[in-house]
Short mmCIF file of C-alpha atoms and ligand atoms in Angstrom, two decimals:
data_model
loop_
_atom_site.label_atom_id
_atom_site.label_comp_id
_atom_site.label_asym_id
_atom_site.label_seq_id
_atom_site.Cartn_x
_atom_site.Cartn_y
_atom_site.Cartn_z
CA UNK A 1 47.59 -207.43 -52.69
CA UNK A 2 48.85 -204.95 -50.12
CA UNK A 3 47.39 -201.30 -50.63
CA UNK A 4 50.07 -198.83 -51.66
CA UNK A 5 48.67 -196.48 -48.89
CA UNK A 6 47.35 -197.88 -45.61
CA UNK A 7 45.05 -195.31 -44.04
CA UNK A 8 43.26 -195.19 -40.63
CA UNK A 9 39.65 -196.43 -40.26
CA UNK A 10 37.60 -193.91 -38.21
CA UNK A 11 33.82 -193.74 -38.11
CA UNK A 12 33.58 -196.47 -40.81
CA UNK A 13 35.71 -194.42 -43.19
CA UNK A 14 39.31 -194.58 -44.47
CA UNK A 15 41.15 -191.41 -43.74
CA UNK A 16 44.65 -189.72 -43.88
CA UNK A 17 46.47 -188.78 -40.84
CA UNK A 18 46.56 -185.28 -39.75
CA UNK A 19 48.55 -183.09 -42.07
CA UNK A 20 48.66 -186.16 -44.43
CA UNK A 21 51.71 -187.38 -42.62
CA UNK A 22 53.04 -190.89 -43.71
CA UNK A 23 55.56 -193.36 -43.01
CA UNK A 24 57.08 -196.23 -45.00
CA UNK A 25 56.42 -199.91 -44.11
CA UNK A 26 59.39 -201.95 -45.07
CA UNK A 27 59.18 -205.64 -46.14
CA UNK A 28 61.24 -207.66 -43.73
CA UNK A 29 61.94 -210.33 -46.45
CA UNK A 30 63.46 -208.02 -48.91
CA UNK A 31 64.25 -204.90 -47.14
CA UNK A 32 62.19 -202.77 -49.77
CA UNK A 33 59.43 -200.45 -49.07
CA UNK A 34 56.11 -201.98 -49.07
CA UNK A 35 53.67 -199.55 -48.52
CA UNK A 36 53.21 -195.99 -47.16
CA UNK A 37 50.98 -195.80 -43.92
CA UNK A 38 49.30 -193.01 -42.27
CA UNK A 39 51.46 -191.69 -39.57
CA UNK A 40 48.92 -190.61 -37.01
CA UNK A 41 49.40 -188.30 -33.89
CA UNK A 42 47.55 -187.17 -30.97
CA UNK A 43 45.10 -185.19 -33.22
CA UNK A 44 44.02 -188.41 -35.07
CA UNK A 45 43.71 -190.11 -31.76
CA UNK A 46 41.45 -187.35 -30.35
CA UNK A 47 39.43 -187.63 -33.36
CA UNK A 48 39.10 -191.54 -32.99
CA UNK A 49 38.26 -191.41 -29.23
CA UNK A 50 35.70 -188.82 -29.93
CA UNK A 51 33.92 -190.91 -32.47
CA UNK A 52 34.17 -194.08 -30.46
CA UNK A 53 32.61 -192.28 -27.42
CA UNK A 54 29.75 -191.13 -29.50
CA UNK A 55 29.09 -194.54 -30.92
CA UNK A 56 29.65 -196.33 -27.52
CA UNK A 57 26.12 -195.61 -25.89
CA UNK A 58 24.12 -197.21 -28.72
CA UNK A 59 26.36 -200.10 -28.85
CA UNK A 60 26.20 -200.67 -25.18
CA UNK A 61 22.52 -200.46 -25.55
CA UNK A 62 22.45 -203.08 -28.40
CA UNK A 63 21.64 -206.34 -26.51
CA UNK A 64 24.56 -208.63 -26.12
CA UNK A 65 23.01 -211.52 -28.22
CA UNK A 66 22.78 -208.90 -31.04
CA UNK A 67 26.35 -207.61 -30.57
CA UNK A 68 27.36 -211.31 -30.96
CA UNK A 69 25.43 -211.64 -34.11
CA UNK A 70 27.26 -208.45 -35.66
CA UNK A 71 30.56 -209.78 -34.45
CA UNK A 72 29.66 -213.02 -36.18
CA UNK A 73 29.26 -211.09 -39.38
CA UNK A 74 32.87 -209.91 -39.11
CA UNK A 75 33.93 -213.47 -38.29
CA UNK A 76 32.27 -214.78 -41.38
CA UNK A 77 33.85 -212.16 -43.39
CA UNK A 78 37.17 -213.25 -42.05
CA UNK A 79 36.21 -216.76 -42.85
CA UNK A 80 35.44 -215.82 -46.28
CA UNK A 81 38.71 -213.89 -46.78
CA UNK A 82 40.89 -216.20 -44.86
CA UNK A 83 43.36 -216.53 -47.99
CA UNK A 84 43.64 -212.78 -48.61
CA UNK A 85 44.14 -212.03 -44.79
CA UNK A 86 46.75 -214.64 -44.68
CA UNK A 87 48.60 -213.19 -47.65
CA UNK A 88 48.64 -209.78 -46.03
CA UNK A 89 49.98 -211.29 -42.85
CA UNK A 90 52.70 -213.25 -44.72
CA UNK A 91 53.70 -210.24 -46.89
CA UNK A 92 53.85 -207.87 -43.90
CA UNK A 93 55.83 -210.23 -41.70
CA UNK A 94 57.69 -212.41 -43.99
CA UNK A 95 56.54 -215.64 -42.39
CA UNK A 96 55.17 -218.35 -44.52
CA UNK A 97 51.66 -218.48 -46.12
CA UNK A 98 51.01 -221.61 -44.31
CA UNK A 99 51.78 -220.09 -40.97
CA UNK A 100 49.69 -217.06 -41.64
CA UNK A 101 46.91 -219.15 -42.88
CA UNK A 102 47.02 -221.14 -39.51
CA UNK A 103 47.17 -217.97 -37.51
CA UNK A 104 44.22 -216.47 -39.42
CA UNK A 105 42.25 -219.72 -38.45
CA UNK A 106 43.16 -219.15 -34.87
CA UNK A 107 41.87 -215.54 -35.10
CA UNK A 108 38.60 -216.76 -36.63
CA UNK A 109 38.07 -219.40 -33.87
CA UNK A 110 38.55 -216.64 -31.15
CA UNK A 111 36.11 -214.47 -32.86
CA UNK A 112 33.60 -217.18 -33.04
CA UNK A 113 34.20 -217.85 -29.28
CA UNK A 114 33.46 -214.33 -28.26
CA UNK A 115 30.58 -213.79 -30.69
CA UNK A 116 28.92 -216.64 -28.87
CA UNK A 117 29.63 -215.03 -25.43
CA UNK A 118 26.73 -212.69 -26.36
CA UNK A 119 24.60 -215.44 -25.29
CA UNK A 120 26.56 -216.14 -22.16
CA UNK A 121 27.64 -212.70 -20.75
CA UNK A 122 26.90 -214.11 -17.21
CA UNK A 123 26.61 -212.36 -14.01
CA UNK A 124 25.51 -213.95 -11.04
CA UNK A 125 22.31 -214.48 -8.75
CA UNK A 126 22.73 -215.09 -5.33
CA UNK A 127 21.08 -215.01 -2.07
CA UNK A 128 20.38 -212.11 0.33
CA UNK A 129 20.56 -211.81 4.03
CA UNK A 130 17.18 -210.10 4.06
CA UNK A 131 13.92 -211.28 3.31
CA UNK A 132 12.16 -210.25 0.03
CA UNK A 133 15.50 -208.80 -1.36
CA UNK A 134 17.21 -210.33 -4.40
CA UNK A 135 20.78 -209.98 -5.27
CA UNK A 136 22.12 -210.02 -8.81
CA UNK A 137 25.30 -208.98 -10.47
CA UNK A 138 25.52 -208.02 -14.38
CA UNK A 139 28.23 -207.11 -16.50
CA UNK A 140 28.37 -203.58 -17.94
CA UNK A 141 30.80 -201.95 -20.38
CA UNK A 142 33.53 -199.70 -19.44
CA UNK A 143 33.14 -197.20 -22.24
CA UNK A 144 36.02 -196.70 -24.86
CA UNK A 145 38.77 -199.16 -25.20
CA UNK A 146 42.22 -198.30 -26.21
CA UNK A 147 43.84 -201.28 -27.60
CA UNK A 148 47.55 -201.68 -28.53
CA UNK A 149 49.11 -204.52 -30.33
CA UNK A 150 52.42 -205.87 -31.58
CA UNK A 151 53.45 -207.43 -35.03
CA UNK A 152 54.46 -210.94 -34.12
CA UNK A 153 51.19 -212.78 -34.86
CA UNK A 154 49.30 -209.76 -36.17
CA UNK A 155 45.96 -211.09 -36.86
CA UNK A 156 45.88 -213.27 -33.78
CA UNK A 157 46.76 -210.01 -31.72
CA UNK A 158 44.04 -207.79 -33.46
CA UNK A 159 41.29 -210.58 -32.84
CA UNK A 160 42.64 -211.34 -29.14
CA UNK A 161 41.84 -207.69 -28.12
CA UNK A 162 39.02 -206.36 -30.44
CA UNK A 163 36.53 -209.29 -30.05
CA UNK A 164 36.32 -209.34 -26.17
CA UNK A 165 36.33 -205.71 -25.93
CA UNK A 166 33.50 -205.17 -28.30
CA UNK A 167 31.24 -208.08 -26.95
CA UNK A 168 31.15 -206.55 -23.66
CA UNK A 169 29.84 -203.34 -25.14
CA UNK A 170 32.79 -201.21 -25.45
CA UNK A 171 33.74 -199.19 -28.58
CA UNK A 172 37.25 -199.58 -29.64
CA UNK A 173 40.17 -197.48 -30.98
CA UNK A 174 43.02 -199.85 -31.82
CA UNK A 175 46.56 -198.65 -32.43
CA UNK A 176 47.86 -201.02 -35.06
CA UNK A 177 51.41 -202.09 -34.85
CA UNK A 178 53.60 -199.91 -37.30
CA UNK A 179 55.17 -203.04 -38.64
CA UNK A 180 51.88 -204.71 -39.72
CA UNK A 181 49.49 -201.94 -40.57
CA UNK A 182 47.61 -203.79 -43.30
CA UNK A 183 46.58 -206.63 -41.14
CA UNK A 184 44.45 -204.14 -38.94
CA UNK A 185 43.49 -202.23 -42.00
CA UNK A 186 41.84 -205.15 -43.66
CA UNK A 187 39.76 -206.09 -40.52
CA UNK A 188 38.54 -202.41 -40.72
CA UNK A 189 37.54 -203.00 -44.28
CA UNK A 190 35.67 -206.23 -43.46
CA UNK A 191 33.87 -204.63 -40.72
CA UNK A 192 32.74 -201.84 -42.88
CA UNK A 193 31.69 -204.11 -45.78
CA UNK A 194 29.62 -206.26 -43.52
CA UNK A 195 27.84 -203.10 -42.06
CA UNK A 196 29.28 -203.12 -38.64
CA UNK A 197 28.04 -200.01 -36.92
CA UNK A 198 30.11 -197.06 -37.64
CA UNK A 199 32.48 -195.63 -34.99
CA UNK A 200 32.40 -198.58 -32.79
CA UNK A 201 35.62 -200.09 -34.39
CA UNK A 202 38.30 -197.58 -35.27
CA UNK A 203 41.85 -198.39 -36.27
CA UNK A 204 44.64 -195.80 -36.12
CA UNK A 205 48.02 -196.25 -37.71
CA UNK A 206 51.25 -194.79 -36.32
CA UNK A 207 54.05 -195.31 -34.07
CA UNK A 208 54.04 -196.09 -30.57
CA UNK A 209 55.58 -192.78 -29.11
CA UNK A 210 53.35 -190.80 -31.27
CA UNK A 211 49.92 -192.45 -31.70
CA UNK A 212 50.21 -195.19 -28.90
CA UNK A 213 51.43 -192.95 -26.31
CA UNK A 214 48.46 -190.36 -27.24
CA UNK A 215 45.89 -193.25 -26.84
CA UNK A 216 47.04 -194.34 -23.47
CA UNK A 217 47.15 -190.69 -22.20
CA UNK A 218 43.56 -189.84 -23.64
CA UNK A 219 41.34 -188.90 -20.67
CA UNK A 220 38.38 -190.25 -22.35
CA UNK A 221 39.83 -193.99 -22.73
CA UNK A 222 38.50 -196.11 -19.92
CA UNK A 223 40.50 -199.33 -20.47
CA UNK A 224 43.88 -199.84 -22.03
CA UNK A 225 44.73 -203.09 -23.05
CA UNK A 226 48.36 -203.57 -24.28
CA UNK A 227 50.41 -206.40 -25.61
CA UNK A 228 54.06 -205.75 -26.05
CA UNK A 229 57.37 -205.22 -24.24
CA UNK A 230 57.71 -204.96 -20.55
CA UNK A 231 59.38 -201.58 -20.91
CA UNK A 232 56.43 -199.90 -22.63
CA UNK A 233 54.05 -201.74 -20.43
CA UNK A 234 55.41 -200.27 -17.26
CA UNK A 235 55.08 -196.75 -18.76
CA UNK A 236 51.40 -197.59 -19.73
CA UNK A 237 50.62 -198.73 -16.28
CA UNK A 238 51.99 -195.49 -14.91
CA UNK A 239 50.31 -193.09 -17.41
CA UNK A 240 46.90 -194.79 -17.43
CA UNK A 241 46.86 -195.78 -13.81
CA UNK A 242 47.32 -192.18 -12.80
CA UNK A 243 43.60 -191.55 -13.82
CA UNK A 244 42.53 -194.89 -12.78
CA UNK A 245 41.83 -196.41 -16.30
CA UNK A 246 41.59 -200.11 -16.27
CA UNK A 247 44.84 -201.51 -17.56
CA UNK A 248 45.63 -204.92 -19.05
CA UNK A 249 49.32 -206.01 -19.88
CA UNK A 250 50.37 -209.01 -21.76
CA UNK A 251 54.22 -208.60 -21.66
CA UNK A 252 57.39 -210.44 -22.41
CA UNK A 253 58.96 -213.52 -21.19
CA UNK A 254 62.20 -215.53 -20.89
CA UNK A 255 60.74 -218.99 -20.97
CA UNK A 256 62.45 -222.12 -19.66
CA UNK A 257 62.04 -225.75 -21.01
CA UNK A 258 63.41 -228.37 -18.67
CA UNK A 259 64.98 -231.37 -20.22
CA UNK A 260 65.25 -234.26 -17.48
CA UNK A 261 67.24 -237.43 -17.84
CA UNK A 262 64.29 -239.50 -18.49
CA UNK A 263 62.93 -237.40 -21.27
CA UNK A 264 62.04 -238.63 -24.85
CA UNK A 265 64.85 -236.79 -26.30
CA UNK A 266 63.53 -236.67 -30.00
CA UNK A 267 60.34 -235.09 -28.61
CA UNK A 268 62.20 -232.66 -26.50
CA UNK A 269 64.33 -231.58 -29.34
CA UNK A 270 61.41 -231.24 -31.74
CA UNK A 271 59.63 -228.85 -29.22
CA UNK A 272 62.68 -226.97 -28.21
CA UNK A 273 63.38 -226.06 -32.01
CA UNK A 274 59.74 -225.12 -32.41
CA UNK A 275 59.54 -223.00 -29.34
CA UNK A 276 62.90 -221.35 -30.01
CA UNK A 277 62.86 -220.81 -33.69
CA UNK A 278 59.28 -221.02 -35.13
CA UNK A 279 57.89 -217.61 -36.05
CA UNK A 280 61.58 -216.44 -35.84
CA UNK A 281 61.41 -216.80 -32.19
CA UNK A 282 59.10 -213.66 -31.98
CA UNK A 283 56.87 -214.99 -29.37
CA UNK A 284 56.29 -213.84 -25.87
CA UNK A 285 56.10 -217.54 -25.21
CA UNK A 286 59.31 -218.65 -27.02
CA UNK A 287 61.69 -220.90 -25.23
CA UNK A 288 64.97 -218.86 -24.68
CA UNK A 289 66.27 -221.03 -21.74
CA UNK A 290 66.86 -224.78 -22.19
CA UNK A 291 67.72 -226.37 -18.85
CA UNK A 292 69.24 -229.78 -19.35
CA UNK A 293 70.25 -232.60 -16.74
CA UNK A 294 74.13 -233.02 -16.86
CA UNK A 295 73.87 -236.73 -17.53
CA UNK A 296 72.26 -236.25 -21.04
CA UNK A 297 73.56 -232.73 -21.67
CA UNK A 298 76.06 -233.65 -24.33
CA UNK A 299 73.72 -236.08 -26.27
CA UNK A 300 70.83 -233.57 -26.20
CA UNK A 301 73.08 -230.68 -27.28
CA UNK A 302 74.29 -232.84 -30.18
CA UNK A 303 70.71 -233.74 -31.20
CA UNK A 304 69.61 -230.02 -30.92
CA UNK A 305 72.56 -228.77 -33.03
CA UNK A 306 71.67 -231.15 -35.84
CA UNK A 307 68.05 -230.02 -35.68
CA UNK A 308 69.32 -226.32 -35.75
CA UNK A 309 71.63 -227.00 -38.70
CA UNK A 310 68.56 -228.52 -40.64
CA UNK A 311 66.40 -225.36 -39.91
CA UNK A 312 65.42 -223.75 -43.36
CA UNK A 313 65.07 -219.88 -43.08
CA UNK A 314 63.28 -218.12 -45.65
CA UNK A 315 59.73 -216.77 -46.43
CA UNK A 316 58.21 -219.78 -48.22
CA UNK A 317 56.04 -222.79 -47.01
CA UNK A 318 59.15 -225.05 -47.32
CA UNK A 319 60.92 -222.85 -44.62
CA UNK A 320 60.94 -223.15 -40.86
CA UNK A 321 61.07 -219.62 -40.25
CA UNK A 322 61.28 -216.23 -41.86
CA UNK A 323 62.84 -212.78 -41.17
CA UNK A 324 62.44 -210.87 -37.81
CA UNK A 325 60.20 -207.65 -38.09
CA UNK A 326 62.44 -205.06 -38.74
CA UNK A 327 66.23 -204.21 -38.99
CA UNK A 328 66.26 -202.43 -35.51
CA UNK A 329 65.21 -205.80 -33.98
CA UNK A 330 67.87 -207.67 -35.82
CA UNK A 331 70.51 -205.25 -34.96
CA UNK A 332 69.75 -205.23 -31.24
CA UNK A 333 69.61 -209.14 -30.91
CA UNK A 334 73.17 -209.29 -32.75
CA UNK A 335 74.54 -206.76 -30.35
CA UNK A 336 73.09 -208.71 -27.37
CA UNK A 337 74.71 -211.88 -28.63
CA UNK A 338 78.06 -210.02 -29.27
CA UNK A 339 78.11 -208.66 -25.79
CA UNK A 340 77.47 -212.27 -24.31
CA UNK A 341 80.44 -213.44 -26.25
CA UNK A 342 82.58 -210.79 -24.39
CA UNK A 343 81.36 -212.26 -21.20
CA UNK A 344 82.38 -215.74 -22.19
CA UNK A 345 79.44 -217.19 -24.04
CA UNK A 346 79.94 -219.96 -26.52
CA UNK A 347 77.94 -219.62 -29.65
CA UNK A 348 77.31 -223.09 -30.65
CA UNK A 349 75.52 -222.16 -34.05
CA UNK A 350 74.25 -218.76 -35.74
CA UNK A 351 74.85 -215.67 -33.78
CA UNK A 352 74.72 -213.44 -36.99
CA UNK A 353 72.51 -212.18 -39.76
CA UNK A 354 72.38 -214.23 -42.96
CA UNK A 355 74.25 -212.58 -45.53
CA UNK A 356 74.06 -215.18 -48.44
CA UNK A 357 72.49 -213.51 -51.83
CA UNK A 358 69.08 -215.22 -51.00
CA UNK A 359 68.76 -213.67 -47.33
CA UNK A 360 71.26 -210.60 -47.48
CA UNK A 361 68.53 -207.89 -48.02
CA UNK A 362 66.00 -209.18 -45.46
CA UNK A 363 66.11 -209.29 -41.80
CA UNK A 364 67.27 -212.81 -41.44
CA UNK A 365 69.03 -214.16 -38.28
CA UNK A 366 70.50 -217.55 -38.21
CA UNK A 367 69.07 -219.97 -35.72
CA UNK A 368 71.30 -219.51 -32.75
CA UNK A 369 72.22 -221.45 -29.74
CA UNK A 370 74.54 -220.28 -26.83
CA UNK A 371 76.07 -222.10 -23.88
CA UNK A 372 78.34 -221.18 -21.04
CA UNK A 373 76.32 -218.25 -20.04
CA UNK A 374 75.67 -217.36 -16.43
CA UNK A 375 72.04 -217.54 -15.42
CA UNK A 376 72.45 -213.92 -13.99
CA UNK A 377 73.95 -212.66 -17.26
CA UNK A 378 71.94 -209.95 -18.97
CA UNK A 379 71.17 -212.32 -21.99
CA UNK A 380 69.80 -215.05 -19.56
CA UNK A 381 67.57 -212.28 -17.86
CA UNK A 382 66.41 -210.08 -21.01
CA UNK A 383 64.11 -211.07 -23.60
CA UNK A 384 65.63 -210.88 -27.15
CA UNK A 385 62.41 -211.77 -29.25
CA UNK A 386 64.23 -213.54 -31.86
CA UNK A 387 65.38 -217.32 -32.91
CA UNK A 388 67.97 -217.39 -30.00
CA UNK A 389 68.06 -219.94 -27.14
CA UNK A 390 70.62 -220.67 -24.39
CA UNK A 391 71.69 -224.09 -23.09
CA UNK A 392 72.18 -224.40 -19.29
CA UNK A 393 73.54 -227.67 -17.57
CA UNK A 394 71.94 -228.66 -14.03
CA UNK A 395 72.44 -231.72 -11.88
CA UNK A 396 68.78 -232.52 -11.17
CA UNK A 397 65.12 -231.65 -10.47
CA UNK A 398 65.35 -228.96 -7.95
CA UNK A 399 68.31 -227.12 -9.64
CA UNK A 400 66.30 -227.19 -12.73
CA UNK A 401 63.14 -225.72 -11.21
CA UNK A 402 65.22 -223.08 -9.38
CA UNK A 403 66.91 -222.06 -12.47
CA UNK A 404 63.55 -221.98 -14.28
CA UNK A 405 62.19 -219.75 -11.58
CA UNK A 406 65.06 -217.53 -11.56
CA UNK A 407 63.82 -214.94 -13.92
CA UNK A 408 62.21 -211.23 -13.82
CA UNK A 409 59.61 -212.93 -16.24
CA UNK A 410 56.91 -215.68 -15.43
CA UNK A 411 54.86 -216.10 -18.56
CA UNK A 412 55.25 -219.81 -19.64
CA UNK A 413 57.44 -222.86 -18.93
CA UNK A 414 57.64 -226.47 -19.81
CA UNK A 415 59.11 -229.88 -18.52
CA UNK A 416 60.05 -232.81 -20.52
CA UNK A 417 60.00 -236.04 -18.47
CA UNK A 418 58.17 -239.38 -18.14
CA UNK A 419 58.18 -239.27 -14.45
CA UNK A 420 54.67 -238.11 -13.15
CA UNK A 421 55.87 -236.95 -9.81
CA UNK A 422 58.38 -234.41 -11.46
CA UNK A 423 55.85 -233.32 -13.89
CA UNK A 424 53.27 -232.56 -11.12
CA UNK A 425 55.98 -230.84 -8.85
CA UNK A 426 57.11 -228.65 -11.71
CA UNK A 427 53.51 -227.54 -12.66
CA UNK A 428 52.77 -226.76 -9.16
CA UNK A 429 56.02 -224.78 -8.26
CA UNK A 430 56.84 -222.93 -11.38
CA UNK A 431 56.13 -219.32 -11.06
CA UNK A 432 54.34 -218.81 -14.32
CA UNK A 433 50.94 -218.48 -15.98
CA UNK A 434 51.17 -221.34 -18.25
CA UNK A 435 52.95 -224.66 -17.52
CA UNK A 436 53.34 -227.55 -20.13
CA UNK A 437 54.52 -231.10 -19.78
CA UNK A 438 56.18 -232.80 -22.78
CA UNK A 439 55.11 -230.00 -25.17
CA UNK A 440 56.45 -226.59 -26.02
CA UNK A 441 56.49 -223.32 -24.22
CA UNK A 442 54.06 -221.65 -26.56
CA UNK A 443 50.55 -222.24 -27.72
CA UNK A 444 47.03 -220.84 -26.41
CA UNK A 445 43.54 -221.62 -27.08
CA UNK A 446 40.81 -219.16 -27.51
CA UNK A 447 38.72 -220.47 -24.44
CA UNK A 448 41.74 -220.61 -22.35
CA UNK A 449 43.10 -217.64 -20.10
CA UNK A 450 46.68 -216.72 -21.00
CA UNK A 451 49.22 -214.28 -19.14
CA UNK A 452 51.87 -214.14 -16.84
CA UNK A 453 53.43 -213.34 -13.38
CA UNK A 454 56.23 -210.97 -12.28
CA UNK A 455 57.23 -208.64 -15.29
CA UNK A 456 55.10 -210.63 -17.80
CA UNK A 457 51.94 -208.75 -16.96
CA UNK A 458 49.73 -207.21 -14.38
CA UNK A 459 47.86 -210.12 -13.45
CA UNK A 460 44.90 -209.91 -16.14
CA UNK A 461 44.13 -212.92 -18.29
CA UNK A 462 43.11 -212.67 -21.96
CA UNK A 463 41.58 -214.46 -23.93
CA UNK A 464 39.21 -216.97 -22.44
CA UNK A 465 35.93 -215.82 -20.28
CA UNK A 466 38.63 -214.26 -18.10
CA UNK A 467 39.03 -211.53 -20.73
CA UNK A 468 35.41 -210.47 -20.12
CA UNK A 469 36.65 -209.29 -16.72
CA UNK A 470 39.11 -206.90 -18.42
CA UNK A 471 36.60 -205.21 -20.59
CA UNK A 472 33.49 -205.16 -18.38
CA UNK A 473 32.46 -203.75 -14.92
CA UNK A 474 30.43 -205.72 -12.52
CA UNK A 475 27.39 -203.89 -11.01
CA UNK A 476 25.40 -205.29 -8.07
CA UNK A 477 21.64 -204.94 -8.48
CA UNK A 478 19.30 -205.43 -5.38
CA UNK A 479 15.76 -205.98 -6.09
CA UNK A 480 13.47 -205.17 -2.97
CA UNK A 481 9.94 -206.83 -3.09
CA UNK A 482 7.32 -205.31 -0.78
CA UNK A 483 4.81 -208.04 0.19
CA UNK A 484 2.21 -205.41 1.28
CA UNK A 485 1.92 -204.53 -2.56
CA UNK A 486 0.84 -207.99 -3.51
P1 NAD B 501 56.73 -202.89 -28.17
O1 NAD B 501 56.32 -202.59 -26.83
O2 NAD B 501 57.69 -202.03 -28.82
O3 NAD B 501 55.35 -202.38 -29.20
C1 NAD B 501 54.00 -202.89 -29.06
C2 NAD B 501 53.10 -202.02 -29.52
O4 NAD B 501 53.14 -200.80 -28.51
C3 NAD B 501 53.20 -201.40 -30.91
O5 NAD B 501 51.97 -201.22 -31.61
C4 NAD B 501 53.97 -200.18 -30.35
O6 NAD B 501 53.79 -199.19 -31.67
C5 NAD B 501 53.24 -199.60 -29.22
N1 NAD B 501 54.24 -198.78 -28.42
C6 NAD B 501 55.41 -198.61 -28.45
N2 NAD B 501 55.77 -197.69 -27.53
C7 NAD B 501 54.67 -197.13 -27.00
C8 NAD B 501 54.26 -196.32 -26.05
N3 NAD B 501 55.25 -195.47 -25.46
N4 NAD B 501 53.03 -196.05 -25.80
C9 NAD B 501 52.03 -196.64 -26.27
N5 NAD B 501 52.22 -197.62 -27.25
C10 NAD B 501 53.61 -197.88 -27.56
O7 NAD B 501 56.87 -204.29 -28.45
P2 NAD B 501 57.22 -205.05 -29.82
O8 NAD B 501 58.85 -205.09 -29.81
O9 NAD B 501 56.61 -204.60 -31.03
O10 NAD B 501 56.58 -206.58 -29.56
C11 NAD B 501 57.47 -207.58 -28.85
C12 NAD B 501 56.91 -207.61 -27.39
O11 NAD B 501 55.54 -208.00 -27.34
C13 NAD B 501 57.65 -208.79 -26.63
O12 NAD B 501 58.22 -208.16 -25.36
C14 NAD B 501 56.76 -209.85 -26.48
O13 NAD B 501 56.98 -210.62 -25.45
C15 NAD B 501 55.55 -208.96 -26.30
N6 NAD B 501 54.49 -209.92 -26.43
C16 NAD B 501 53.63 -210.41 -25.39
C17 NAD B 501 52.52 -211.21 -25.66
C18 NAD B 501 51.86 -211.75 -24.46
O14 NAD B 501 50.66 -212.23 -24.69
N7 NAD B 501 52.21 -211.81 -23.29
C19 NAD B 501 52.28 -211.58 -26.99
C20 NAD B 501 52.95 -211.11 -27.85
C21 NAD B 501 53.98 -210.23 -27.80
#
């Protein structure tokens, strides 16, 4: 099902990287080599950008409604192959087929939303201060879009960036995640099969430092849209910002979920477990801080520990979550937990790699809950991107809000309460891009803008119609009518 070799897609053709360089993609569920992948560098990026630049003007001249119809063909191709795509996603990430199928469904919905935007690429008409003068704004493409995605929800990440960039009339060079190369490759294959215009949508495989950095630095890339870690996001902002390229950054989070004394505790436990552990905690919107009122702390802790003990870890549809994406990630997380222990953190469950025969070869981390951690400690402030969460005890509402806001990040947050006033105040005062009442810290919808404050992003929002602002430029047009010519 997975190809043995995963090439680039440039100009509608599969191709090797320059000098035929390749790297191995490892299966996170088994630790075995899964495929070899084109290891692209600056020369491959240059070739892809050149092709994309050449194809862009005809694509920009294609009326948006027709662009939408062409995108719809890709969406229908994805729908027809939903099972195959989900199998690829599951194989590359180690997540269950069920989760991968749902994620692919989300990507299809997102594609449908943007294909339809071709009929709604609204500008504005407004009044003018002068007689016989008409004022209009229209959206125009930026040019070549350089898109960089992570591996956590790979098909959603690919769709999230390519569809809005394309509907706005940009051509695309996407740097696939090195951990999920086949997910991007299969979309390139579908695009080619449905006759999508050559050169408009290109996928380049490779590592961040080699291929990603070259895409960011390329002078002919007009907009860089990046989803990934805050550290890399900062570098991208600096490099692409230097030449005034448009930059959109969707970065990390350290998201808090507050459990008040009046919460439905069963519901809160359910959502904390889902937000902290599902997808092996590899979500920018994962719940990594659980802030609990002191009067219910012990009861809630007991219930959450029971839930954690019941988590099934593995790659099948009967499991709650699978491995983390690579060994480096696993090693870093365990080191962070070990360091926190030295500072007094209590590991209530997990904290280590699963080493039983079923899991020993894969990159499996046990569901992990810590307590007795200072809110200022490194592990309270730095994102880990794994199935790890920390319990904190607070006196009441204001303390919980202050602690939730005490973070470098500001992506999502959630409160569990039956008190309307607490819910409203929390949504008003939490410094995040997403606030949820009585649910989880994660979840987004294709038509809703997602993004964060502080170190979680640079203020842009994707997807929703707001993503159109990332990928298009407004132009003011004034029409002067001369009555003497009538
Ligand atoms: P990462 O930043 O290491 O890598 C992400 C992508 O960037 C990969 O394709 C990688 O190859 C590339 N990259 C790495 N270094 C680069 C460089 N110097 N120049 C250009 N590209 C480079 O992140 P990761 O560990 O793969 O992904 C997890 C991160 O992504 C977490 O921080 C998570 O919160 C974030 N994320 C954010 C959102 C969001 O919408 N806010 C969604 C999903 C994931």
